[in-house]
Each structure stands twice: as C-alpha cells, then as structure tokens.
Amino acid sequence: MNALRLLRRHVSNSWATLSLFQFLVLIRSLLGGTGFMLVVPALQTMHLPMDTRDPELQFLLSLLPVSTISGILVLFLGLLISMNAISYYNSILEEQIEQDLIASVRKEIFRLTLGAEWQHVSGIHRADYTRIQTEEVDAVSGLLRYSMEITTVLATLLVYTLLCLYLSTSVTLLAIGFAAFLLLVTYPLHQKIIESGTKHLAASEELYRRTSEQLHGIRVIKSNQSEEQQNDVFVSTVDNLGREEKRYTQLSALTRLLNGTIAAMFFCLLAWVSINVLQTDAATLVVIAIIFSRTLPLVANLQTLSQRFAFMIPSLEEVTNYIWSLETHQEAEQSIDQRIELNRPITFDEVSYRYPGSDERVLKDLSLTLDPKSLILVSGPSGIGKTTLADMIAGLILPQEGKILSGEETLNPSNQRAWRGNITYVPQVPFLIDASVRENLCLLLDYPVSDEKLETALKSASASFVFHLTGGLDTRIGEDGSRLSAGERQRLLLARALLQDRPVLILDESLSNLDPETEQAFMQTLAALKTSRTIILISHKTYLAETADQVIVID
C-alpha cells in the first residue's frame, strides 16, 4: 500500500496527461476494432463468397459508410494513419509522464536526505544512496511505463472482447476461459519472477558497494598486494548478478513457450468447435479468427509486461522503504526566519549520549563551559567522544540526557537549524567535489565571492600552493580532492571555513596532516581570528595547549 501511495503521490501532477493518455488508448483500440469490420465487405467486393446471415454482423456492417473497394481502402488507410498518429502522440505523453515521475522521486529523496537527522543519514552507505537515486528510481519509472503499456493492452483486449461477445457469445466465453486457464498455469512462474527480482536487487546492491569500496580503498589494496583476492570477490559478485539476470530470462522464455504452445492448441480447438459444433457462419468466423489472431499476441505481451512489472516490484519496495525511513527521521519543522546568536558561553549541563545499538554511553554526565571569542583545545584518547562532542556543539545531534545552552537559548529540535547557522564545522572526513578549487571554496556559500577574498582566505589557511597549480583557482581537484595531498586538502578546507565567517569554528583533527611550519603559521592565523569568533580545535597534539586560551581534556 505504501508503494502504491508513493506512485500516486508522484504521478498526481501528471493526472491530466495520464488521463489524456488513457483516453487516446481507448480511442486507438476502438479504431482497431473498426478496422476488423472492414474485412468482410472488402472480401465481398472481391466477389469472394461471404455468408453474412448473422444479424449482429449484418448490423455492424450496415454502420459502415462505404461499400466499394476504393471507399473501404480509403477508410482503412484513414484508420491506420489515425492509429499511428495516436501511437506517436502517446509515446511522447508516456515519456513525459515517466520523466516527471523520475524527477519528482529523485527530488524528494534528495530533499528528504538533506532534512533527515544526521545520525540516520550517517548510517546510509554512499553506494546504496547512488544506486537508489539512479538504478532503482529508473526501475520505478519502468514500473509506471509497464503499467501504462498494460493499460494499453487491456483496453485493446476489452474492445476486441466486447466485439467478439457481440458476434458470438459462446466462442468468446471459450476464449475467456482459455485466458483464465493460461493465467492459472503461468502463475507459479510469476511468483518465481518476483523472487528473482528480490535476489537481483540484493546482487545489484552488492555490486554497487563493491565497486564503490574498490575505488575508495585502491591504495590499501595495491599496497597490501590484495588485488587477486579482491578481484575474486568482485568476480563472484558479478557472476551472482549475471545468474539472476539469466534466471529471469529463462523464466520469461519458459512463459512465452507455454503461452505459444497452449495458444496454438487452443486456436485450432476453437476453430474446430466453431465450425463443427457451433455452426458459425463464414463471415463471422473470419472476423473472429482475425480478431483472435491479433488477440493472442496481445495476451502473450500482457504476460511479458506483467512479468517485467513483477520483476521490478522489489525495486519499488526498496525506494518506498528508503523514503519512508527518511520521512520518519526528519528533523523538526523550523522557521526559516528563526535566528540565534551564539555570542555567549556554550554550556554542557550533565550531558549524556549513547549511539543507537550501543549499551555504553559515549558521553556521560558531561558538564563544561566553552568561553566565547577564545581558542579552545579539546583533547583526549581516541574513541573517548571528542567527535561526538563536536557534533553536539555543531547541532547535528542532540543530548539524550542533560542540555546544551548558550545564554538563554537551549539547543532543541525546534532551533537546531538556527543553531547550526552560527557554526562552521570542518570534520575529519573531507567534503570536496570533483570540481575546481574556486567551486569547492564557494560550495557552501549562497552569495558570490571575489577572487581577492578567495586569495585572502587561501593565504590565511597557508594554502598558497593553489597559486602554483596549472589552472590556479580553476584547477580541478578530483573526487574528494584526490589530486591533492592530504595536507593540501586540509588547508583547502580550512580556507573554505574561513570564508563562512560565523561566530563558532570547529576544527576536528584539521591539523593532523600539516607539517610543523604550516601548522605554526595556521595557529597564528587562528590566534588572530579568536578576537571575532569562538574557535574549537579538536586534536591529539597536546603541545597546542600552549597557544590555547582554554583546554578541555575528555577522559
């Protein structure tokens, strides 16, 4: 039900287009039915014996506006042109609806991810996010496309069935019974295809993760001579995905084989019953035979479409569950105009925090005060909770016990965004995109910055190396800054932090890869900046306490 609501919500903006599509599908089906009725008068004009004693057939033929072969051919040509024109226009409408759905789902996923709690988002695998935004959303659009194609086939089958019912109820009921029997026979295969789709989804997830992790850890893999081992794991993953693709193809081919064989047997049986048992006249039999000859491929196509639809159902469930998980972990609604000024001491009052799934509290009854407009060093052994402390100061996570205050303001779900508006946070993991130095420096700013300001920030962060790059500020730095050294990446991040000019600056191990000379120069920059902002430096380097105004040791 959640999956259906998801589709309905994202197609709601295209209801008018979808309704027009369905209307044109019905019109095209009616035109196709009319085309079948031209067969008998066409044969009669060629002086072929066509017995039309059937009153229903005589009535339908009397509705045709022409009786000469020329008129029939002109009418037939008009029907074909009209049907092709409708097919052309419907293809455009179908693509429009499909692309609107893709854009709508991707935008919602991106928006919800940005608005979700940091604790929840940090647990999402980057490869999974990429896969869902690309492959799985495409699969959801495929579901919509197949559903529209199924609608087209069903509408055509409905028109053909009604026409056959009018001409010969008994023959048509036999055909309907056959269709029901065919669905019953192939139902187990349908269920196996859904199972195959689930396994294919899991294999695809593993492939995306392996591919992402390979590039991320290629340096470690090569330095440890683990290429062969990693290659074996990747080959196994690819083979697993290939097996599921082949299994789906085998199941689909088996269904087509059953459909074709049973349909051929039934068609012969139906012809024999119509001639020898039901005594159907020749004209009616010809029309019904032609209709059935068109109907049987439609039934087979319906089976194929329904199988493809079933194969992609797990993808729809995956996207639905992902969106639902984001919706249930959204941060509280906050006013855009809300403002908080963090120009007073930041106080932790008996703060405790435990990560989900852990029995131990990473912070327990922590009480401290961070003085404003000062350089504060936070140190302590690894895993003691320094980064958790930084995340709390930045307003990314909230204490489970105790409270965090700045003057009269208490950090809570209703003012998290406003609180974060005062913070510039440089975490341990660098956030750099595959773009130019200029674009990375301005990435978090919503206003233009002159080259002079960029150069000033780079000099303050001891990042003058940028001026010696081939393209200067326009030099591309690769994904995650891969074309720069670790120290250069950190200096670039520090320069970006200085451009934001917010009251509180948090640097989490941001000096760890700097050489002593660069580190000393940057500490001098921080000492000059502390007159206008609070600087919180998290580091293992205890000797930095000599420069700090306040030292906090977590143990």
PDB file of N, CA and C in Angstrom, residues 179 187 211 290 358 377 462:
ATOM      1  N   ALA A 179      -8.061 -17.928 -21.528  1.00  0.00           N
ATOM      2  CA  ALA A 179      -7.167 -16.914 -20.968  1.00  0.00           C
ATOM      3  C   ALA A 179      -7.001 -17.107 -19.463  1.00  0.00           C
ATOM      4  N   TYR A 187       0.942 -18.777 -13.275  1.00  0.00           N
ATOM      5  CA  TYR A 187       1.031 -18.036 -12.006  1.00  0.00           C
ATOM      6  C   TYR A 187       2.261 -18.432 -11.182  1.00  0.00           C
ATOM      7  N   THR A 211      31.975  -1.966  -5.998  1.00  0.00           N
ATOM      8  CA  THR A 211      32.580  -1.021  -6.941  1.00  0.00           C
ATOM      9  C   THR A 211      33.031   0.242  -6.226  1.00  0.00           C
ATOM     10  N   ILE A 290      -9.675 -13.346 -37.292  1.00  0.00           N
ATOM     11  CA  ILE A 290      -8.722 -12.235 -37.416  1.00  0.00           C
ATOM     12  C   ILE A 290      -8.524 -11.548 -36.068  1.00  0.00           C
ATOM     13  N   SER A 358      24.058   0.682  20.857  1.00  0.00           N
ATOM     14  CA  SER A 358      25.163   0.541  21.806  1.00  0.00           C
ATOM     15  C   SER A 358      24.627   0.590  23.236  1.00  0.00           C
ATOM     16  N   LEU A 377      41.126  24.206  23.040  1.00  0.00           N
ATOM     17  CA  LEU A 377      41.661  22.910  22.621  1.00  0.00           C
ATOM     18  C   LEU A 377      40.917  21.802  23.361  1.00  0.00           C
ATOM     19  N   SER A 462      47.255  29.122   4.881  1.00  0.00           N
ATOM     20  CA  SER A 462      48.546  28.601   4.402  1.00  0.00           C
ATOM     21  C   SER A 462      48.357  27.681   3.199  1.00  0.00           C
TER      22      SER A 462
END
